[in-house]
């Protein structure tokens, strides 16, 4: 089980959280100008590498706030 | 209890239940050559099946299968060995149905007893909505020529007497779909059968050879860079499951995949008690008994992206609780081993098979939690795609372009477990 560092509540067990996928994926600035390929990239494509990964979690059973952390997807270590 | 689980008069297991003796050497261990007509990346079930069909059906025998670890040591060694084809949508039913047909042909075709055991699969339902969904799926299966039917609690109890179908459970069993042709196969032996036949046909199986990049000529892939030097290739096929996007990233091609740990576990060896395969999406566990006697249990993927080939303890806790809900008889069984495979999940829970934006590069990935059961069809349609340069008819709906055209194959509902 991951021990996830909630910035407001400190380290808490993974069961209190829900996963939100890759962090910092901005909504398109000018949505009407996007073609199908660009929409598909925005909707369906996320980074998926082995190693250091910025991702979102929500402390669903705690403070209920979203936050970003950096975790290594191979070792599960969180960056300080 | 069914006859297949009974013992012969002298107390030994019946012949079909005994494991074949592993011969000393089944296939040639090859050194990497300088160039091949086709290089397949990944010596799991799909990679090996692809190589076998390239050689056996397309006459392409100058083939190398490259493996970063050891042969069939990835998800092929980590799945729960279940085979079934009771999928809802036409595209999936066609593909997995073809796989089941091939599974039935393979023991004779490959001349190898990998203990295909068509003991049947029950997909349990516990709510009225699930009853409706299961009936719909059984009707859809019927229309697609797949043997599945809806059965009530009494029939469930007859098929699997150790299931608790009493109505006073927290999640009472209201019925199930039953696919009699479904079952399990001995996964390692499947890989060894394929490796043996592919090797006999001239395919080079090269372990400890990690692909680290590609040799390109403009938008054309002309070879692979590996930990053991560059290898030129007329065509390259990726069958690397959870590691696929690590490879496509090198080319700057972003593919809609997310890799997650998928856990499984086994109990200690037990006498034969469990006659079929039981799956429950609602309480979230699937369980069968291996030929040797372990209970094999799986559940869903861990929510987060992960490459660590291990998962979270709370998933195990929940799947064991679910198993006990269904099988009170398991209460005193001990867990012996847990492990995880890294599965590549697509946004529509269906695989990606076909050409890529790069000439000479083909991809077979995104099987999520359903890769093992698809092995024969995946290999056959991917071999066709690589050999001819255009998708096999069964694979046509599975091109990566569907995420741009919107022609998704949204198969979440018929997966055994949510993913």
Short mmCIF file of C-alpha atoms in Angstrom, two decimals:
data_model
loop_
_atom_site.label_atom_id
_atom_site.label_comp_id
_atom_site.label_asym_id
_atom_site.label_seq_id
_atom_site.Cartn_x
_atom_site.Cartn_y
_atom_site.Cartn_z
CA UNK A 1 0.00 0.00 0.00
CA UNK A 2 1.29 3.42 -0.90
CA UNK A 3 1.89 5.97 1.85
CA UNK A 4 0.82 9.14 0.08
CA UNK A 5 1.98 12.58 1.22
CA UNK A 6 -1.14 14.76 1.33
CA UNK A 7 0.17 18.33 1.51
CA UNK A 8 -2.48 19.21 4.12
CA UNK A 9 -2.85 16.01 6.16
CA UNK A 10 0.61 14.48 5.89
CA UNK A 11 1.36 10.86 5.03
CA UNK A 12 -1.82 8.80 4.81
CA UNK A 13 -2.62 5.30 3.51
CA UNK A 14 -3.50 4.86 -0.15
CA UNK A 15 -7.02 3.63 0.71
CA UNK A 16 -8.01 7.19 1.67
CA UNK A 17 -7.25 8.50 -1.83
CA UNK A 18 -8.53 8.27 -5.39
CA UNK A 19 -6.16 8.41 -8.33
CA UNK A 20 -6.40 11.23 -10.85
CA UNK A 21 -3.81 10.29 -13.44
CA UNK A 22 -1.17 12.51 -14.96
CA UNK A 23 -0.82 15.98 -13.46
CA UNK A 24 -0.77 19.30 -15.25
CA UNK A 25 -2.64 18.38 -18.41
CA UNK A 26 -4.10 21.74 -19.40
CA UNK A 27 -7.53 22.11 -20.97
CA UNK A 28 -7.11 23.33 -24.55
CA UNK A 29 -6.70 27.11 -24.68
CA UNK A 30 -8.80 27.45 -27.82
CA UNK A 31 -11.03 24.33 -27.92
CA UNK A 32 -12.92 25.27 -31.08
CA UNK A 33 -9.70 25.34 -33.08
CA UNK A 34 -8.77 21.72 -32.27
CA UNK A 35 -8.99 19.09 -34.97
CA UNK A 36 -9.94 15.46 -34.24
CA UNK A 37 -6.33 14.41 -33.75
CA UNK A 38 -5.67 17.15 -31.22
CA UNK A 39 -8.90 16.33 -29.36
CA UNK A 40 -7.97 12.67 -29.27
CA UNK A 41 -4.57 13.56 -27.85
CA UNK A 42 -6.16 15.70 -25.17
CA UNK A 43 -8.86 13.18 -24.24
CA UNK A 44 -7.08 9.86 -24.51
CA UNK A 45 -3.32 10.24 -24.46
CA UNK A 46 -1.29 10.63 -21.29
CA UNK A 47 2.35 10.07 -20.47
CA UNK A 48 3.02 6.49 -19.43
CA UNK A 49 6.69 6.16 -18.68
CA UNK A 50 8.60 4.07 -16.21
CA UNK A 51 10.20 6.38 -13.66
CA UNK A 52 9.49 9.82 -12.25
CA UNK A 53 5.84 10.73 -12.88
CA UNK A 54 3.83 13.81 -11.86
CA UNK A 55 0.33 12.71 -10.98
CA UNK A 56 -2.83 13.84 -9.20
CA UNK A 57 -4.54 12.31 -6.21
CA UNK A 58 -7.60 13.40 -4.25
CA UNK A 59 -7.72 12.79 -0.51
CA UNK A 60 -11.26 11.48 -0.86
CA UNK A 61 -11.67 10.14 2.69
CA UNK A 62 -9.73 13.01 4.27
CA UNK A 63 -9.57 16.69 3.42
CA UNK A 64 -11.10 16.00 -0.03
CA UNK A 65 -8.58 18.23 -1.76
CA UNK A 66 -6.73 17.50 -5.01
CA UNK A 67 -2.95 17.80 -5.16
CA UNK A 68 0.02 16.88 -7.32
CA UNK A 69 2.88 14.61 -6.31
CA UNK A 70 5.85 13.13 -8.12
CA UNK A 71 6.15 9.35 -7.76
CA UNK A 72 8.54 6.89 -9.32
CA UNK A 73 6.34 4.38 -11.16
CA UNK A 74 8.99 1.66 -10.82
CA UNK A 75 9.88 2.02 -7.13
CA UNK A 76 6.76 3.84 -5.83
CA UNK A 77 8.99 6.35 -4.02
CA UNK A 78 7.58 9.86 -3.77
CA UNK A 79 9.85 12.80 -4.53
CA UNK A 80 10.25 15.14 -1.54
CA UNK B 1 -18.13 -33.29 -7.86
CA UNK B 2 -17.09 -33.86 -11.42
CA UNK B 3 -15.27 -36.88 -12.66
CA UNK B 4 -12.27 -34.88 -13.84
CA UNK B 5 -11.48 -34.16 -10.23
CA UNK B 6 -11.76 -37.71 -9.04
CA UNK B 7 -8.74 -39.87 -8.41
CA UNK B 8 -7.95 -43.07 -10.23
CA UNK B 9 -8.20 -46.30 -8.23
CA UNK B 10 -4.45 -46.37 -7.52
CA UNK B 11 -4.71 -42.91 -5.91
CA UNK B 12 -2.84 -40.97 -8.59
CA UNK B 13 -4.37 -38.05 -10.44
CA UNK B 14 -6.04 -38.94 -13.75
CA UNK B 15 -3.78 -38.62 -16.76
CA UNK B 16 -5.26 -35.33 -17.95
CA UNK B 17 -4.46 -33.75 -14.58
CA UNK B 18 -0.78 -34.72 -14.49
CA UNK B 19 1.76 -32.20 -15.70
CA UNK B 20 3.88 -33.27 -18.66
CA UNK B 21 7.52 -33.81 -17.76
CA UNK B 22 9.56 -30.84 -18.94
CA UNK B 23 12.18 -32.04 -21.45
CA UNK B 24 15.72 -30.80 -20.97
CA UNK B 25 15.76 -28.54 -24.01
CA UNK B 26 12.73 -27.52 -26.04
CA UNK B 27 14.03 -24.76 -28.28
CA UNK B 28 17.25 -23.32 -29.68
CA UNK B 29 18.64 -20.42 -27.70
CA UNK B 30 19.88 -18.12 -30.46
CA UNK B 31 22.51 -15.41 -30.67
CA UNK B 32 21.26 -12.21 -32.30
CA UNK B 33 21.87 -12.07 -36.05
CA UNK B 34 22.65 -8.84 -37.93
CA UNK B 35 19.36 -8.69 -39.78
CA UNK B 36 16.00 -10.41 -40.08
CA UNK B 37 12.93 -10.16 -42.28
CA UNK B 38 10.86 -9.61 -39.13
CA UNK B 39 11.83 -8.72 -35.58
CA UNK B 40 9.19 -9.24 -32.88
CA UNK B 41 9.79 -7.37 -29.63
CA UNK B 42 8.63 -9.38 -26.62
CA UNK B 43 8.81 -13.16 -26.12
CA UNK B 44 5.56 -13.48 -24.22
CA UNK B 45 2.59 -15.47 -25.43
CA UNK B 46 1.61 -12.92 -28.05
CA UNK B 47 5.14 -12.47 -29.41
CA UNK B 48 5.73 -16.21 -29.60
CA UNK B 49 2.35 -16.87 -31.19
CA UNK B 50 3.04 -14.14 -33.74
CA UNK B 51 6.39 -15.68 -34.64
CA UNK B 52 4.81 -19.13 -34.88
CA UNK B 53 2.12 -17.93 -37.28
CA UNK B 54 4.58 -15.86 -39.34
CA UNK B 55 6.55 -19.04 -39.93
CA UNK B 56 3.69 -21.55 -40.12
CA UNK B 57 1.11 -19.59 -42.12
CA UNK B 58 3.06 -16.93 -44.00
CA UNK B 59 6.30 -18.76 -44.73
CA UNK B 60 8.34 -15.98 -43.09
CA UNK B 61 10.97 -17.91 -41.17
CA UNK B 62 13.76 -15.34 -40.96
CA UNK B 63 12.30 -14.05 -37.71
CA UNK B 64 13.77 -13.05 -34.36
CA UNK B 65 11.83 -12.68 -31.13
CA UNK B 66 13.71 -10.38 -28.76
CA UNK B 67 13.13 -10.52 -25.02
CA UNK B 68 14.60 -8.18 -22.42
CA UNK B 69 14.24 -10.76 -19.65
CA UNK B 70 13.56 -14.43 -20.06
CA UNK B 71 11.12 -16.14 -22.38
CA UNK B 72 7.51 -15.82 -21.18
CA UNK B 73 8.65 -14.24 -17.91
CA UNK B 74 6.38 -11.19 -18.07
CA UNK B 75 2.61 -11.29 -18.06
CA UNK B 76 2.66 -14.81 -19.53
CA UNK B 77 4.00 -15.98 -16.16
CA UNK B 78 1.69 -13.75 -14.13
CA UNK B 79 -1.85 -14.26 -15.39
CA UNK B 80 -4.64 -16.40 -13.95
CA UNK B 81 -4.71 -18.73 -17.01
CA UNK B 82 -8.40 -18.21 -17.74
CA UNK B 83 -9.76 -18.67 -21.25
CA UNK B 84 -13.23 -17.50 -22.28
CA UNK B 85 -14.91 -15.63 -25.14
CA UNK B 86 -18.23 -14.41 -23.69
CA UNK B 87 -17.70 -10.77 -24.65
CA UNK B 88 -20.60 -8.44 -25.36
CA UNK B 89 -19.64 -6.48 -28.46
CA UNK B 90 -19.40 -7.95 -31.95
CA UNK B 91 -15.76 -6.95 -32.48
CA UNK B 92 -14.66 -8.55 -29.21
CA UNK B 93 -16.81 -11.63 -29.62
CA UNK B 94 -15.28 -12.22 -33.05
CA UNK B 95 -11.71 -11.85 -31.81
CA UNK B 96 -11.99 -13.81 -28.55
CA UNK B 97 -14.27 -16.35 -30.22
CA UNK B 98 -11.58 -16.97 -32.82
CA UNK B 99 -9.08 -17.33 -29.99
CA UNK B 100 -11.19 -20.01 -28.31
CA UNK B 101 -11.54 -21.90 -31.60
CA UNK B 102 -7.77 -21.84 -31.95
CA UNK B 103 -7.23 -22.89 -28.31
CA UNK B 104 -9.26 -26.00 -29.11
CA UNK B 105 -7.15 -26.70 -32.19
CA UNK B 106 -3.78 -25.94 -30.64
CA UNK B 107 -3.01 -29.08 -28.61
CA UNK B 108 -3.15 -31.15 -31.83
CA UNK B 109 -1.68 -28.47 -34.09
CA UNK B 110 1.25 -27.73 -31.77
CA UNK B 111 1.42 -31.40 -30.76
CA UNK B 112 1.83 -30.42 -27.13
CA UNK B 113 -0.32 -31.20 -24.13
CA UNK B 114 -0.56 -27.88 -22.32
CA UNK B 115 -3.54 -29.05 -20.28
CA UNK B 116 -6.32 -27.08 -21.88
CA UNK B 117 -9.16 -27.76 -19.47
CA UNK B 118 -12.58 -26.65 -20.70
CA UNK B 119 -14.16 -26.78 -17.28
CA UNK B 120 -16.48 -23.81 -17.88
CA UNK B 121 -16.72 -20.29 -16.51
CA UNK B 122 -19.45 -18.82 -14.33
CA UNK B 123 -19.77 -15.03 -14.33
CA UNK B 124 -21.89 -14.42 -11.23
CA UNK B 125 -24.41 -11.63 -10.83
CA UNK B 126 -25.63 -10.22 -7.52
CA UNK B 127 -28.07 -7.42 -8.38
CA UNK B 128 -31.18 -7.14 -10.55
CA UNK B 129 -29.34 -4.82 -12.93
CA UNK B 130 -26.53 -7.34 -13.25
CA UNK B 131 -29.13 -10.03 -14.03
CA UNK B 132 -30.41 -7.89 -16.91
CA UNK B 133 -26.87 -7.19 -18.11
CA UNK B 134 -25.92 -10.86 -17.93
CA UNK B 135 -29.03 -11.92 -19.85
CA UNK B 136 -28.27 -9.32 -22.48
CA UNK B 137 -24.72 -10.57 -22.75
CA UNK B 138 -25.85 -14.19 -23.04
CA UNK B 139 -28.29 -13.23 -25.83
CA UNK B 140 -25.58 -11.22 -27.59
CA UNK B 141 -23.22 -14.19 -27.26
CA UNK B 142 -25.89 -16.45 -28.78
CA UNK B 143 -26.24 -14.13 -31.76
CA UNK B 144 -22.47 -14.29 -32.23
CA UNK B 145 -22.34 -18.08 -32.03
CA UNK B 146 -20.70 -18.14 -28.61
CA UNK B 147 -21.86 -20.81 -26.19
CA UNK B 148 -23.14 -18.87 -23.22
CA UNK B 149 -26.38 -19.06 -21.32
CA UNK B 150 -27.94 -17.47 -18.28
CA UNK B 151 -28.38 -19.83 -15.35
CA UNK B 152 -30.20 -19.36 -12.05
CA UNK B 153 -28.87 -19.90 -8.52
CA UNK B 154 -29.86 -23.59 -8.42
CA UNK B 155 -27.97 -24.31 -11.62
CA UNK B 156 -25.02 -22.29 -10.30
CA UNK B 157 -25.00 -24.49 -7.21
CA UNK B 158 -25.14 -27.61 -9.35
CA UNK B 159 -22.22 -26.46 -11.49
CA UNK B 160 -20.10 -25.34 -8.54
CA UNK B 161 -21.29 -26.98 -5.29
CA UNK B 162 -18.78 -25.14 -3.09
CA UNK B 163 -20.31 -21.74 -3.93
CA UNK B 164 -22.58 -20.32 -1.26
CA UNK B 165 -25.75 -19.40 -3.14
CA UNK B 166 -27.95 -18.96 -0.07
CA UNK B 167 -30.22 -15.91 -0.34
CA UNK B 168 -29.23 -14.49 3.04
CA UNK B 169 -25.68 -13.58 2.01
CA UNK B 170 -24.80 -9.91 1.87
CA UNK B 171 -24.41 -10.24 -1.91
CA UNK B 172 -26.65 -13.18 -2.82
CA UNK B 173 -25.96 -15.00 -6.08
CA UNK B 174 -28.93 -14.19 -8.33
CA UNK B 175 -27.57 -16.15 -11.26
CA UNK B 176 -24.67 -16.28 -13.68
CA UNK B 177 -23.68 -16.59 -17.26
CA UNK B 178 -22.21 -20.00 -17.99
CA UNK B 179 -19.79 -20.64 -20.83
CA UNK B 180 -19.07 -24.36 -20.93
CA UNK B 181 -16.26 -24.17 -23.51
CA UNK B 182 -14.31 -21.72 -21.36
CA UNK B 183 -11.67 -22.90 -18.93
CA UNK B 184 -7.98 -22.72 -18.15
CA UNK B 185 -4.68 -23.79 -19.73
CA UNK B 186 -1.26 -24.30 -18.23
CA UNK B 187 0.27 -20.96 -19.21
CA UNK B 188 3.99 -21.85 -19.02
CA UNK B 189 3.43 -24.93 -21.13
CA UNK B 190 1.56 -22.87 -23.73
CA UNK B 191 4.62 -20.64 -24.07
CA UNK B 192 6.95 -23.62 -24.26
CA UNK B 193 4.78 -25.24 -26.93
CA UNK B 194 4.90 -22.09 -29.04
CA UNK B 195 8.63 -21.59 -28.50
CA UNK B 196 9.32 -25.18 -29.47
CA UNK B 197 7.35 -25.05 -32.71
CA UNK B 198 8.56 -21.56 -33.67
CA UNK B 199 12.15 -22.60 -33.06
CA UNK B 200 11.69 -25.75 -35.18
CA UNK B 201 10.42 -23.56 -38.01
CA UNK B 202 13.60 -21.46 -37.87
CA UNK B 203 12.64 -18.56 -35.61
CA UNK B 204 15.47 -17.19 -33.43
CA UNK B 205 14.39 -16.80 -29.80
CA UNK B 206 16.79 -14.34 -28.16
CA UNK B 207 16.60 -13.69 -24.43
CA UNK B 208 18.44 -11.04 -22.39
CA UNK B 209 18.26 -8.72 -25.38
CA UNK B 210 16.54 -5.46 -24.53
CA UNK B 211 15.33 -3.17 -27.29
CA UNK B 212 16.58 0.32 -26.42
CA UNK B 213 15.63 2.19 -29.59
CA UNK B 214 14.97 2.00 -33.29
CA UNK B 215 16.97 2.41 -36.46
CA UNK B 216 15.00 4.73 -38.69
CA UNK B 217 15.17 6.10 -42.20
CA UNK B 218 12.85 9.08 -42.22
CA UNK B 219 9.40 7.80 -41.21
CA UNK B 220 10.44 4.21 -41.81
CA UNK B 221 11.64 1.85 -39.08
CA UNK B 222 14.47 -0.28 -40.48
CA UNK B 223 15.69 -2.01 -37.37
CA UNK B 224 16.04 -2.00 -33.62
CA UNK B 225 18.81 -0.90 -31.29
CA UNK B 226 19.33 -3.44 -28.54
CA UNK B 227 21.50 -4.05 -25.51
CA UNK B 228 23.37 -6.48 -27.80
CA UNK B 229 23.82 -4.22 -30.82
CA UNK B 230 21.76 -3.00 -33.74
CA UNK B 231 19.63 -5.49 -35.64
CA UNK B 232 18.24 -4.59 -39.06
CA UNK B 233 14.68 -5.65 -39.79
CA UNK B 234 12.39 -5.53 -42.79
CA UNK B 235 9.51 -5.15 -40.36
CA UNK B 236 9.24 -4.74 -36.62
CA UNK B 237 6.29 -5.92 -34.53
CA UNK B 238 5.85 -4.72 -30.96
CA UNK B 239 4.29 -7.25 -28.58
CA UNK B 240 5.68 -5.78 -25.38
CA UNK B 241 2.47 -5.35 -23.33
CA UNK B 242 3.04 -2.98 -20.39
CA UNK B 243 6.33 -1.75 -21.85
CA UNK B 244 4.91 -0.75 -25.23
CA UNK B 245 4.70 2.98 -24.58
CA UNK B 246 8.29 2.95 -23.30
CA UNK B 247 9.20 1.89 -26.85
CA UNK B 248 6.82 4.11 -28.79
CA UNK B 249 7.93 7.11 -26.68
CA UNK B 250 11.40 6.68 -28.19
CA UNK B 251 9.89 7.42 -31.61
CA UNK B 252 7.97 10.38 -30.24
CA UNK B 253 4.70 8.58 -30.91
CA UNK B 254 2.24 8.94 -28.05
CA UNK B 255 -0.08 5.98 -27.85
CA UNK B 256 -3.20 5.88 -25.62
CA UNK B 257 -1.95 3.40 -23.04
CA UNK B 258 -1.64 3.44 -19.27
CA UNK B 259 0.32 0.70 -17.52
CA UNK B 260 -1.02 -0.59 -14.23
CA UNK B 261 -0.13 -3.40 -11.83
CA UNK B 262 -2.60 -6.30 -11.98
CA UNK B 263 -2.27 -8.65 -9.04
CA UNK B 264 -2.97 -12.31 -8.53
CA UNK B 265 -2.29 -14.82 -5.79
CA UNK B 266 -2.33 -18.53 -5.09
CA UNK B 267 -3.21 -20.57 -2.04
CA UNK B 268 -1.42 -23.61 -0.76
CA UNK B 269 -2.06 -26.87 -2.63
CA UNK B 270 -5.48 -28.29 -1.88
CA UNK B 271 -7.35 -31.40 -2.87
CA UNK B 272 -9.50 -30.83 -5.99
CA UNK B 273 -12.56 -28.98 -4.71
CA UNK B 274 -13.28 -26.30 -7.29
CA UNK B 275 -14.70 -27.72 -10.53
CA UNK B 276 -14.87 -24.65 -12.80
CA UNK B 277 -13.86 -20.99 -13.02
CA UNK B 278 -15.91 -18.48 -11.04
CA UNK B 279 -15.82 -14.75 -11.64
CA UNK B 280 -17.74 -12.01 -9.92
CA UNK B 281 -17.49 -8.43 -11.03
CA UNK B 282 -19.66 -7.29 -8.16
CA UNK B 283 -17.73 -8.63 -5.19
CA UNK B 284 -14.67 -8.43 -7.42
CA UNK B 285 -12.74 -11.66 -7.51
CA UNK B 286 -12.14 -14.51 -9.92
CA UNK B 287 -11.07 -17.93 -8.85
CA UNK B 288 -10.18 -21.32 -10.25
CA UNK B 289 -8.13 -24.25 -9.08
CA UNK B 290 -4.90 -24.96 -10.89
CA UNK B 291 -4.08 -28.45 -12.14
CA UNK B 292 -1.57 -28.85 -9.32
CA UNK B 293 -4.11 -27.82 -6.68
CA UNK B 294 -3.55 -24.15 -5.84
CA UNK B 295 -6.53 -21.85 -5.78
CA UNK B 296 -5.69 -19.06 -8.24
CA UNK B 297 -7.34 -15.74 -7.45
CA UNK B 298 -7.31 -12.43 -9.24
CA UNK B 299 -9.07 -9.10 -8.93
CA UNK B 300 -8.80 -5.70 -10.61
CA UNK B 301 -5.87 -3.47 -11.42
CA UNK B 302 -4.35 -1.05 -8.95
CA UNK B 303 -5.56 2.45 -9.73
CA UNK B 304 -2.16 4.07 -10.21
CA UNK B 305 0.35 3.73 -13.03
CA UNK B 306 3.04 1.26 -12.09
CA UNK B 307 5.90 -0.77 -13.53
CA UNK B 308 7.01 -2.43 -10.29
CA UNK B 309 5.38 -5.85 -10.92
CA UNK B 310 3.91 -5.72 -7.44
CA UNK B 311 0.69 -4.21 -6.17
CA UNK B 312 -1.15 -3.02 -3.11
CA UNK B 313 -2.03 -5.10 -0.10
CA UNK B 314 -5.53 -3.63 0.22
CA UNK B 315 -6.41 -5.10 -3.18
CA UNK B 316 -5.44 -8.53 -1.91
CA UNK B 317 -7.43 -7.97 1.26
CA UNK B 318 -10.55 -7.07 -0.72
CA UNK B 319 -10.24 -9.95 -3.15
CA UNK B 320 -9.83 -12.43 -0.30
CA UNK B 321 -12.88 -10.95 1.44
CA UNK B 322 -14.78 -11.33 -1.83
CA UNK B 323 -13.61 -14.91 -2.23
CA UNK B 324 -14.81 -15.76 1.27
CA UNK B 325 -18.17 -14.16 0.55
CA UNK B 326 -18.59 -16.65 -2.28
CA UNK B 327 -16.66 -19.64 -0.92
CA UNK B 328 -16.88 -19.96 2.88
CA UNK B 329 -15.04 -23.27 2.43
CA UNK B 330 -11.83 -21.31 1.67
CA UNK B 331 -11.76 -19.66 5.10
CA UNK B 332 -8.77 -21.62 6.36
CA UNK B 333 -6.74 -21.74 3.14
CA UNK B 334 -3.36 -20.04 3.30
CA UNK B 335 -2.06 -17.54 0.78
CA UNK B 336 1.30 -18.74 -0.51
CA UNK B 337 2.34 -16.23 -3.17
CA UNK B 338 1.17 -12.90 -4.54
CA UNK B 339 2.57 -11.13 -7.58
CA UNK B 340 1.62 -8.60 -10.23
CA UNK B 341 1.94 -8.16 -13.95
CA UNK B 342 2.10 -4.80 -15.69
CA UNK B 343 -0.92 -4.51 -17.96
CA UNK B 344 -1.37 -1.86 -20.63
CA UNK B 345 -4.89 -0.45 -20.50
CA UNK B 346 -6.53 1.60 -23.26
CA UNK B 347 -9.30 4.16 -22.79
CA UNK B 348 -11.89 1.80 -24.32
CA UNK B 349 -10.64 -1.39 -22.63
CA UNK B 350 -9.83 -2.97 -26.00
CA UNK B 351 -6.51 -3.77 -27.63
CA UNK B 352 -4.64 -1.83 -30.29
CA UNK B 353 -3.53 -4.00 -33.21
CA UNK B 354 -2.26 -2.77 -36.54
CA UNK B 355 0.05 -0.51 -38.50
CA UNK B 356 1.54 2.59 -36.88
CA UNK B 357 2.42 6.04 -38.25
CA UNK B 358 5.84 4.53 -39.00
CA UNK B 359 6.30 2.39 -42.08
CA UNK B 360 7.56 -1.05 -41.15
CA UNK B 361 6.39 -0.80 -37.53
CA UNK B 362 3.35 -2.68 -36.25
CA UNK B 363 1.88 -2.80 -32.79
CA UNK B 364 -0.05 -5.33 -30.72
CA UNK B 365 -0.81 -3.94 -27.28
CA UNK B 366 -3.49 -2.62 -24.95
CA UNK B 367 -4.89 -5.99 -23.98
CA UNK B 368 -5.31 -4.81 -20.42
CA UNK B 369 -6.44 -7.68 -18.24
CA UNK B 370 -7.48 -9.94 -21.14
CA UNK B 371 -4.27 -10.84 -22.93
CA UNK B 372 -3.77 -14.49 -22.06
CA UNK B 373 -7.12 -15.77 -23.29
CA UNK B 374 -6.56 -13.96 -26.59
CA UNK B 375 -3.08 -15.39 -27.22
CA UNK B 376 -3.82 -17.56 -30.29
CA UNK B 377 -5.97 -14.95 -32.04
CA UNK B 378 -3.62 -12.12 -31.13
CA UNK B 379 -0.71 -14.02 -32.62
CA UNK B 380 -2.61 -15.01 -35.74
CA UNK B 381 -4.06 -11.61 -36.59
CA UNK B 382 -0.83 -9.81 -35.71
CA UNK B 383 1.23 -12.17 -37.87
CA UNK B 384 -1.17 -11.48 -40.73
CA UNK B 385 -0.87 -7.74 -40.14
CA UNK B 386 2.93 -7.82 -40.04
CA UNK B 387 3.23 -10.20 -43.01
CA UNK B 388 0.84 -8.38 -45.34
CA UNK B 389 1.20 -4.83 -44.07
CA UNK B 390 -2.53 -4.44 -43.59
CA UNK B 391 -4.81 -5.50 -40.75
CA UNK B 392 -6.37 -8.94 -40.54
CA UNK B 393 -10.17 -8.56 -40.92
CA UNK B 394 -10.65 -9.48 -37.26
CA UNK B 395 -8.13 -6.81 -36.24
CA UNK B 396 -9.45 -4.07 -38.51
CA UNK B 397 -11.61 -2.36 -35.87
CA UNK B 398 -8.65 -2.29 -33.50
CA UNK B 399 -6.42 0.29 -35.20
CA UNK B 400 -5.06 3.13 -33.07
CA UNK B 401 -6.86 5.62 -35.35
CA UNK B 402 -10.14 4.73 -33.65
CA UNK B 403 -9.27 7.16 -30.90
CA UNK B 404 -9.32 9.91 -33.52
CA UNK B 405 -12.35 8.75 -35.52
CA UNK B 406 -14.41 7.98 -32.42
CA UNK B 407 -15.15 4.39 -33.49
CA UNK B 408 -14.34 3.09 -30.02
CA UNK B 409 -14.94 -0.50 -28.90
CA UNK B 410 -16.21 0.18 -25.42
CA UNK B 411 -15.89 -3.27 -23.88
CA UNK B 412 -15.67 -2.27 -20.19
CA UNK B 413 -19.09 -3.74 -19.42
CA UNK B 414 -18.24 -7.26 -20.48
CA UNK B 415 -14.84 -7.47 -18.90
CA UNK B 416 -14.78 -9.90 -16.02
CA UNK B 417 -13.68 -7.16 -13.67
CA UNK B 418 -13.73 -3.41 -13.85
CA UNK B 419 -10.66 -1.87 -15.45
#
